[in-house]
Amino acid sequence: MADLTATGTRTTPDECAATGAPTTADDRTRAYWNTRHRQRDDLASGGHIGLDRPGNEIFYALRLGALLTLIGDLSSTQSPLFVLDAGCGKGHFSRALARCGHRVDAFDTSPAAVAHARAQGGGPRYAESSLTDWRSPWLYDVVLCVDVLFHVMDDAQWAAGLRNLASLVRVTGRLIVADQDGNERTPLGDYIVHRPTAAYRRELAPLGLRHTLFKPYGFRENPLGFHVFTRTR
């Protein structure tokens, strides 16, 4: 995937500096996603841009089904699950989890995505934030991060965001993150870098989170899935 400005043209780092456009890899990634959320529909903006709408509907349905087997589809009205959707995009999963009875907080760095999500309503509380900046007065039963962390290109920023998400999980709660279940660090184009499962374990184990499951999406040849980490202390 090329480095994209709002006009969709390829931009070099020198040109970015001259025009005031973002110059770091992660700044360019944020700009790309905000533009994508503005320009594409509610599914393609956070789904797979190579799929038509029916294909993306299947892709979302399979991921949601996988999530519900991990989280549960109902919670007690007297004692609901508190869920954080980190990097929520336009709120597709946030709204679905709220419909299932969960109390959902959700955030994204894209103003366009958050504005769209708020306009849809449906129960979640939305805010603009990054993975490293989000703070909460309470801990969560489930912290969810779907197809976000492998778009953080800088390893230090990735680790900082992952650790911040881990800090928001209550004891016996779960952190669910999406990536491949691989052994190598694998960059793909300008906006994707898959980290090995061992890298996630290395960051999270000292924080008291144990890797308990990997559940593949099961969508065609897509190798991604959900890593589940459970807080044990």
PDB file of C-alpha atoms in Angstrom:
ATOM      1  CA  MET A   1       0.000   0.000   0.000  1.00  0.00           C
ATOM      2  CA  ALA A   2       1.433   3.386  -0.975  1.00  0.00           C
ATOM      3  CA  ASP A   3       1.906   6.391   1.303  1.00  0.00           C
ATOM      4  CA  LEU A   4      -1.285   8.361   0.681  1.00  0.00           C
ATOM      5  CA  THR A   5      -2.245  11.949   1.251  1.00  0.00           C
ATOM      6  CA  ALA A   6      -5.840  13.126   1.240  1.00  0.00           C
ATOM      7  CA  THR A   7      -5.665  13.347  -2.562  1.00  0.00           C
ATOM      8  CA  GLY A   8      -4.654   9.710  -2.905  1.00  0.00           C
ATOM      9  CA  THR A   9      -1.256  10.402  -4.477  1.00  0.00           C
ATOM     10  CA  ARG A  10       2.056   8.976  -3.348  1.00  0.00           C
ATOM     11  CA  THR A  11       4.083  11.365  -1.189  1.00  0.00           C
ATOM     12  CA  THR A  12       7.755  11.223  -0.260  1.00  0.00           C
ATOM     13  CA  PRO A  13       9.011  12.211   3.225  1.00  0.00           C
ATOM     14  CA  ASP A  14      10.644  15.359   1.777  1.00  0.00           C
ATOM     15  CA  GLU A  15       7.390  16.377   0.116  1.00  0.00           C
ATOM     16  CA  CYS A  16       5.526  15.794   3.374  1.00  0.00           C
ATOM     17  CA  ALA A  17       7.917  18.100   5.201  1.00  0.00           C
ATOM     18  CA  ALA A  18       7.565  20.772   2.527  1.00  0.00           C
ATOM     19  CA  THR A  19       3.761  20.660   2.507  1.00  0.00           C
ATOM     20  CA  GLY A  20       3.202  20.242   6.236  1.00  0.00           C
ATOM     21  CA  ALA A  21       1.842  16.723   5.705  1.00  0.00           C
ATOM     22  CA  PRO A  22       2.620  14.025   8.320  1.00  0.00           C
ATOM     23  CA  THR A  23       6.236  12.853   8.148  1.00  0.00           C
ATOM     24  CA  THR A  24       6.510   9.899  10.544  1.00  0.00           C
ATOM     25  CA  ALA A  25       5.232   6.473   9.570  1.00  0.00           C
ATOM     26  CA  ASP A  26       2.555   6.457  12.246  1.00  0.00           C
ATOM     27  CA  ASP A  27       1.447  10.031  11.462  1.00  0.00           C
ATOM     28  CA  ARG A  28       1.065   9.034   7.824  1.00  0.00           C
ATOM     29  CA  THR A  29      -0.878   5.959   8.916  1.00  0.00           C
ATOM     30  CA  ARG A  30      -3.278   8.118  10.962  1.00  0.00           C
ATOM     31  CA  ALA A  31      -3.762  10.485   8.030  1.00  0.00           C
ATOM     32  CA  TYR A  32      -4.385   7.545   5.698  1.00  0.00           C
ATOM     33  CA  TRP A  33      -7.051   6.061   7.964  1.00  0.00           C
ATOM     34  CA  ASN A  34      -8.842   9.347   8.560  1.00  0.00           C
ATOM     35  CA  THR A  35      -8.993   9.896   4.800  1.00  0.00           C
ATOM     36  CA  ARG A  36     -10.166   6.321   4.255  1.00  0.00           C
ATOM     37  CA  HIS A  37     -12.908   6.714   6.869  1.00  0.00           C
ATOM     38  CA  ARG A  38     -14.065   9.921   5.154  1.00  0.00           C
ATOM     39  CA  GLN A  39     -14.085   8.484   1.652  1.00  0.00           C
ATOM     40  CA  ARG A  40     -15.319   4.906   2.020  1.00  0.00           C
ATOM     41  CA  ASP A  41     -18.560   3.421   3.261  1.00  0.00           C
ATOM     42  CA  ASP A  42     -19.194   2.076   6.745  1.00  0.00           C
ATOM     43  CA  LEU A  43     -17.862  -1.412   5.933  1.00  0.00           C
ATOM     44  CA  ALA A  44     -15.022  -0.811   3.464  1.00  0.00           C
ATOM     45  CA  SER A  45     -13.542   1.973   5.584  1.00  0.00           C
ATOM     46  CA  GLY A  46     -12.600  -0.494   8.316  1.00  0.00           C
ATOM     47  CA  GLY A  47     -12.915  -3.758   6.433  1.00  0.00           C
ATOM     48  CA  HIS A  48     -11.130  -5.051   3.360  1.00  0.00           C
ATOM     49  CA  ILE A  49     -10.880  -2.558   0.512  1.00  0.00           C
ATOM     50  CA  GLY A  50     -10.352  -5.425  -1.936  1.00  0.00           C
ATOM     51  CA  LEU A  51     -13.811  -6.856  -1.227  1.00  0.00           C
ATOM     52  CA  ASP A  52     -17.200  -5.782  -2.523  1.00  0.00           C
ATOM     53  CA  ARG A  53     -19.924  -4.968   0.010  1.00  0.00           C
ATOM     54  CA  PRO A  54     -21.320  -8.534   0.249  1.00  0.00           C
ATOM     55  CA  GLY A  55     -17.773  -9.797   0.829  1.00  0.00           C
ATOM     56  CA  ASN A  56     -17.216  -7.270   3.601  1.00  0.00           C
ATOM     57  CA  GLU A  57     -20.566  -8.150   5.168  1.00  0.00           C
ATOM     58  CA  ILE A  58     -19.386 -11.764   5.419  1.00  0.00           C
ATOM     59  CA  PHE A  59     -15.992 -10.638   6.750  1.00  0.00           C
ATOM     60  CA  TYR A  60     -17.621  -8.552   9.503  1.00  0.00           C
ATOM     61  CA  ALA A  61     -20.123 -11.287  10.358  1.00  0.00           C
ATOM     62  CA  LEU A  62     -17.417 -13.924  10.777  1.00  0.00           C
ATOM     63  CA  ARG A  63     -15.298 -11.680  12.977  1.00  0.00           C
ATOM     64  CA  LEU A  64     -18.291 -10.696  15.095  1.00  0.00           C
ATOM     65  CA  GLY A  65     -19.287 -14.338  15.461  1.00  0.00           C
ATOM     66  CA  ALA A  66     -15.766 -15.197  16.606  1.00  0.00           C
ATOM     67  CA  LEU A  67     -15.824 -12.340  19.108  1.00  0.00           C
ATOM     68  CA  LEU A  68     -19.160 -13.383  20.547  1.00  0.00           C
ATOM     69  CA  THR A  69     -17.889 -16.912  21.164  1.00  0.00           C
ATOM     70  CA  LEU A  70     -15.052 -15.335  23.161  1.00  0.00           C
ATOM     71  CA  ILE A  71     -16.989 -12.589  24.970  1.00  0.00           C
ATOM     72  CA  GLY A  72     -20.540 -13.907  25.136  1.00  0.00           C
ATOM     73  CA  ASP A  73     -23.687 -12.557  23.511  1.00  0.00           C
ATOM     74  CA  LEU A  74     -25.557 -11.497  26.653  1.00  0.00           C
ATOM     75  CA  SER A  75     -24.649  -9.955  29.979  1.00  0.00           C
ATOM     76  CA  SER A  76     -26.631  -9.550  33.177  1.00  0.00           C
ATOM     77  CA  THR A  77     -28.551  -6.274  33.401  1.00  0.00           C
ATOM     78  CA  GLN A  78     -27.586  -6.222  37.088  1.00  0.00           C
ATOM     79  CA  SER A  79     -23.911  -6.881  36.388  1.00  0.00           C
ATOM     80  CA  PRO A  80     -23.055  -6.056  32.756  1.00  0.00           C
ATOM     81  CA  LEU A  81     -19.667  -6.638  31.214  1.00  0.00           C
ATOM     82  CA  PHE A  82     -17.653  -3.474  30.682  1.00  0.00           C
ATOM     83  CA  VAL A  83     -15.988  -3.557  27.266  1.00  0.00           C
ATOM     84  CA  LEU A  84     -13.484  -1.215  25.633  1.00  0.00           C
ATOM     85  CA  ASP A  85     -13.274  -1.192  21.824  1.00  0.00           C
ATOM     86  CA  ALA A  86      -9.849   0.351  21.144  1.00  0.00           C
ATOM     87  CA  GLY A  87      -9.518   1.631  17.583  1.00  0.00           C
ATOM     88  CA  CYS A  88     -13.243   1.230  16.978  1.00  0.00           C
ATOM     89  CA  GLY A  89     -13.386   2.817  13.523  1.00  0.00           C
ATOM     90  CA  LYS A  90     -16.997   3.630  12.669  1.00  0.00           C
ATOM     91  CA  GLY A  91     -18.264   1.541  15.563  1.00  0.00           C
ATOM     92  CA  HIS A  92     -19.548  -1.623  13.872  1.00  0.00           C
ATOM     93  CA  PHE A  93     -18.351  -3.991  16.613  1.00  0.00           C
ATOM     94  CA  SER A  94     -19.054  -1.466  19.383  1.00  0.00           C
ATOM     95  CA  ARG A  95     -22.722  -1.216  18.415  1.00  0.00           C
ATOM     96  CA  ALA A  96     -23.056  -4.985  18.030  1.00  0.00           C
ATOM     97  CA  LEU A  97     -21.608  -5.613  21.499  1.00  0.00           C
ATOM     98  CA  ALA A  98     -23.873  -2.932  22.995  1.00  0.00           C
ATOM     99  CA  ARG A  99     -26.885  -4.657  21.418  1.00  0.00           C
ATOM    100  CA  CYS A 100     -25.784  -7.824  23.208  1.00  0.00           C
ATOM    101  CA  GLY A 101     -26.145  -6.095  26.559  1.00  0.00           C
ATOM    102  CA  HIS A 102     -22.556  -5.034  27.193  1.00  0.00           C
ATOM    103  CA  ARG A 103     -21.535  -1.553  28.397  1.00  0.00           C
ATOM    104  CA  VAL A 104     -19.159  -0.307  25.712  1.00  0.00           C
ATOM    105  CA  ASP A 105     -16.604   2.486  25.656  1.00  0.00           C
ATOM    106  CA  ALA A 106     -14.973   3.030  22.265  1.00  0.00           C
ATOM    107  CA  PHE A 107     -12.327   5.297  20.799  1.00  0.00           C
ATOM    108  CA  ASP A 108     -10.442   5.942  17.587  1.00  0.00           C
ATOM    109  CA  THR A 109      -7.819   8.427  16.394  1.00  0.00           C
ATOM    110  CA  SER A 110      -9.908   9.334  13.328  1.00  0.00           C
ATOM    111  CA  PRO A 111     -12.264  12.306  13.838  1.00  0.00           C
ATOM    112  CA  ALA A 112     -14.213  11.204  10.755  1.00  0.00           C
ATOM    113  CA  ALA A 113     -14.758   7.703  12.146  1.00  0.00           C
ATOM    114  CA  VAL A 114     -15.770   8.920  15.606  1.00  0.00           C
ATOM    115  CA  ALA A 115     -18.221  11.459  14.155  1.00  0.00           C
ATOM    116  CA  HIS A 116     -19.850   8.736  12.065  1.00  0.00           C
ATOM    117  CA  ALA A 117     -20.040   6.356  15.042  1.00  0.00           C
ATOM    118  CA  ARG A 118     -21.623   8.991  17.281  1.00  0.00           C
ATOM    119  CA  ALA A 119     -24.211   9.790  14.610  1.00  0.00           C
ATOM    120  CA  GLN A 120     -25.215   6.113  14.493  1.00  0.00           C
ATOM    121  CA  GLY A 121     -25.811   5.990  18.254  1.00  0.00           C
ATOM    122  CA  GLY A 122     -26.656   2.532  19.514  1.00  0.00           C
ATOM    123  CA  GLY A 123     -25.367   2.752  23.074  1.00  0.00           C
ATOM    124  CA  PRO A 124     -21.536   2.952  23.061  1.00  0.00           C
ATOM    125  CA  ARG A 125     -19.741   6.024  24.400  1.00  0.00           C
ATOM    126  CA  TYR A 126     -17.277   7.290  21.796  1.00  0.00           C
ATOM    127  CA  ALA A 127     -14.172   9.459  22.070  1.00  0.00           C
ATOM    128  CA  GLU A 128     -11.105  10.458  20.068  1.00  0.00           C
ATOM    129  CA  SER A 129      -7.871   9.009  21.427  1.00  0.00           C
ATOM    130  CA  SER A 130      -4.795   6.984  20.570  1.00  0.00           C
ATOM    131  CA  LEU A 131      -3.908   3.594  22.019  1.00  0.00           C
ATOM    132  CA  THR A 132      -1.306   5.156  24.291  1.00  0.00           C
ATOM    133  CA  ASP A 133      -3.405   8.112  25.470  1.00  0.00           C
ATOM    134  CA  TRP A 134      -6.672   6.465  26.515  1.00  0.00           C
ATOM    135  CA  ARG A 135      -7.386   6.652  30.249  1.00  0.00           C
ATOM    136  CA  SER A 136     -10.370   5.354  32.198  1.00  0.00           C
ATOM    137  CA  PRO A 137     -11.611   5.730  35.786  1.00  0.00           C
ATOM    138  CA  TRP A 138     -12.552   2.035  35.741  1.00  0.00           C
ATOM    139  CA  LEU A 139     -11.072  -1.237  34.502  1.00  0.00           C
ATOM    140  CA  TYR A 140     -12.710  -3.397  31.852  1.00  0.00           C
ATOM    141  CA  ASP A 141     -13.831  -7.009  31.704  1.00  0.00           C
ATOM    142  CA  VAL A 142     -12.805  -7.073  28.035  1.00  0.00           C
ATOM    143  CA  VAL A 143     -10.445  -4.807  26.120  1.00  0.00           C
ATOM    144  CA  LEU A 144     -10.795  -5.380  22.390  1.00  0.00           C
ATOM    145  CA  CYS A 145      -8.477  -4.186  19.620  1.00  0.00           C
ATOM    146  CA  VAL A 146      -9.534  -5.414  16.154  1.00  0.00           C
ATOM    147  CA  ASP A 147      -7.180  -4.977  13.185  1.00  0.00           C
ATOM    148  CA  VAL A 148      -5.389  -1.998  14.723  1.00  0.00           C
ATOM    149  CA  LEU A 149      -2.072  -2.949  16.302  1.00  0.00           C
ATOM    150  CA  PHE A 150      -0.539  -4.296  13.100  1.00  0.00           C
ATOM    151  CA  HIS A 151      -1.079  -0.858  11.557  1.00  0.00           C
ATOM    152  CA  VAL A 152       1.206   0.719  14.192  1.00  0.00           C
ATOM    153  CA  MET A 153       4.493   0.760  12.314  1.00  0.00           C
ATOM    154  CA  ASP A 154       6.857   1.899  15.066  1.00  0.00           C
ATOM    155  CA  ASP A 155       7.753  -0.929  17.450  1.00  0.00           C
ATOM    156  CA  ALA A 156       8.108   1.347  20.485  1.00  0.00           C
ATOM    157  CA  GLN A 157       4.679   2.908  19.846  1.00  0.00           C
ATOM    158  CA  TRP A 158       3.185  -0.546  19.298  1.00  0.00           C
ATOM    159  CA  ALA A 159       4.597  -1.779  22.620  1.00  0.00           C
ATOM    160  CA  ALA A 160       3.447   1.369  24.464  1.00  0.00           C
ATOM    161  CA  GLY A 161      -0.081   1.056  23.077  1.00  0.00           C
ATOM    162  CA  LEU A 162      -0.246  -2.646  23.903  1.00  0.00           C
ATOM    163  CA  ARG A 163       0.947  -2.065  27.464  1.00  0.00           C
ATOM    164  CA  ASN A 164      -1.586   0.731  27.977  1.00  0.00           C
ATOM    165  CA  LEU A 165      -4.408  -1.534  26.819  1.00  0.00           C
ATOM    166  CA  ALA A 166      -3.167  -4.230  29.187  1.00  0.00           C
ATOM    167  CA  SER A 167      -3.273  -1.785  32.100  1.00  0.00           C
ATOM    168  CA  LEU A 168      -7.017  -1.340  31.538  1.00  0.00           C
ATOM    169  CA  VAL A 169      -7.925  -5.025  32.009  1.00  0.00           C
ATOM    170  CA  ARG A 170      -9.243  -6.094  35.410  1.00  0.00           C
ATOM    171  CA  VAL A 171      -8.057  -9.284  37.131  1.00  0.00           C
ATOM    172  CA  THR A 172      -9.585 -12.334  35.336  1.00  0.00           C
ATOM    173  CA  GLY A 173     -10.501  -9.991  32.464  1.00  0.00           C
ATOM    174  CA  ARG A 174      -9.331 -10.454  28.877  1.00  0.00           C
ATOM    175  CA  LEU A 175      -7.373  -8.497  26.313  1.00  0.00           C
ATOM    176  CA  ILE A 176      -8.336  -9.557  22.778  1.00  0.00           C
ATOM    177  CA  VAL A 177      -6.096  -8.345  19.968  1.00  0.00           C
ATOM    178  CA  ALA A 178      -5.987  -9.196  16.284  1.00  0.00           C
ATOM    179  CA  ASP A 179      -2.881 -10.297  14.406  1.00  0.00           C
ATOM    180  CA  GLN A 180      -1.359 -13.355  12.792  1.00  0.00           C
ATOM    181  CA  ASP A 181      -0.211 -16.321  14.880  1.00  0.00           C
ATOM    182  CA  GLY A 182       3.284 -16.292  13.455  1.00  0.00           C
ATOM    183  CA  ASN A 183       6.954 -16.561  14.300  1.00  0.00           C
ATOM    184  CA  GLU A 184       8.364 -13.665  12.270  1.00  0.00           C
ATOM    185  CA  ARG A 185       8.027  -9.900  12.171  1.00  0.00           C
ATOM    186  CA  THR A 186       6.444  -9.387   8.745  1.00  0.00           C
ATOM    187  CA  PRO A 187       6.079  -5.920   7.180  1.00  0.00           C
ATOM    188  CA  LEU A 188       3.559  -5.704   4.326  1.00  0.00           C
ATOM    189  CA  GLY A 189       3.542  -2.477   2.326  1.00  0.00           C
ATOM    190  CA  ASP A 190       3.487   0.914   4.008  1.00  0.00           C
ATOM    191  CA  TYR A 191       0.771   0.416   6.637  1.00  0.00           C
ATOM    192  CA  ILE A 192       1.050  -3.138   7.970  1.00  0.00           C
ATOM    193  CA  VAL A 193       3.579  -4.972  10.104  1.00  0.00           C
ATOM    194  CA  HIS A 194       2.611  -8.283  11.683  1.00  0.00           C
ATOM    195  CA  ARG A 195       4.459  -9.124  14.902  1.00  0.00           C
ATOM    196  CA  PRO A 196       5.139 -12.663  16.105  1.00  0.00           C
ATOM    197  CA  THR A 197       3.018 -14.092  18.876  1.00  0.00           C
ATOM    198  CA  ALA A 198       6.158 -14.280  21.025  1.00  0.00           C
ATOM    199  CA  ALA A 199       6.459 -10.477  20.859  1.00  0.00           C
ATOM    200  CA  TYR A 200       2.960 -10.074  22.317  1.00  0.00           C
ATOM    201  CA  ARG A 201       3.737 -12.600  25.047  1.00  0.00           C
ATOM    202  CA  ARG A 202       7.016 -10.880  25.853  1.00  0.00           C
ATOM    203  CA  GLU A 203       5.262  -7.547  26.447  1.00  0.00           C
ATOM    204  CA  LEU A 204       2.221  -8.886  28.277  1.00  0.00           C
ATOM    205  CA  ALA A 205       3.485 -11.714  30.473  1.00  0.00           C
ATOM    206  CA  PRO A 206       5.363  -9.382  32.876  1.00  0.00           C
ATOM    207  CA  LEU A 207       2.108  -7.417  33.271  1.00  0.00           C
ATOM    208  CA  GLY A 208       0.217 -10.481  34.456  1.00  0.00           C
ATOM    209  CA  LEU A 209      -1.546 -11.416  31.205  1.00  0.00           C
ATOM    210  CA  ARG A 210      -1.273 -15.014  29.994  1.00  0.00           C
ATOM    211  CA  HIS A 211      -1.849 -16.043  26.376  1.00  0.00           C
ATOM    212  CA  THR A 212      -4.791 -18.428  26.575  1.00  0.00           C
ATOM    213  CA  LEU A 213      -6.095 -18.788  23.004  1.00  0.00           C
ATOM    214  CA  PHE A 214      -5.713 -17.936  19.333  1.00  0.00           C
ATOM    215  CA  LYS A 215      -8.956 -18.051  17.350  1.00  0.00           C
ATOM    216  CA  PRO A 216      -8.569 -17.632  13.553  1.00  0.00           C
ATOM    217  CA  TYR A 217     -11.073 -15.506  11.658  1.00  0.00           C
ATOM    218  CA  GLY A 218     -11.790 -18.419   9.347  1.00  0.00           C
ATOM    219  CA  PHE A 219     -12.348 -16.070   6.421  1.00  0.00           C
ATOM    220  CA  ARG A 220     -11.053 -17.473   3.126  1.00  0.00           C
ATOM    221  CA  GLU A 221      -7.244 -17.340   3.047  1.00  0.00           C
ATOM    222  CA  ASN A 222      -6.984 -14.582   5.667  1.00  0.00           C
ATOM    223  CA  PRO A 223      -4.335 -15.704   8.217  1.00  0.00           C
ATOM    224  CA  LEU A 224      -5.424 -13.322  10.999  1.00  0.00           C
ATOM    225  CA  GLY A 225      -7.307 -14.095  14.155  1.00  0.00           C
ATOM    226  CA  PHE A 226      -7.896 -13.091  17.754  1.00  0.00           C
ATOM    227  CA  HIS A 227      -5.232 -13.545  20.412  1.00  0.00           C
ATOM    228  CA  VAL A 228      -6.778 -13.799  23.870  1.00  0.00           C
ATOM    229  CA  PHE A 229      -4.743 -12.788  26.910  1.00  0.00           C
ATOM    230  CA  THR A 230      -6.222 -13.301  30.379  1.00  0.00           C
ATOM    231  CA  ARG A 231      -5.121 -11.301  33.381  1.00  0.00           C
ATOM    232  CA  THR A 232      -4.090 -13.637  36.176  1.00  0.00           C
ATOM    233  CA  ARG A 233      -2.778 -11.067  38.657  1.00  0.00           C
TER     234      ARG A 233
END
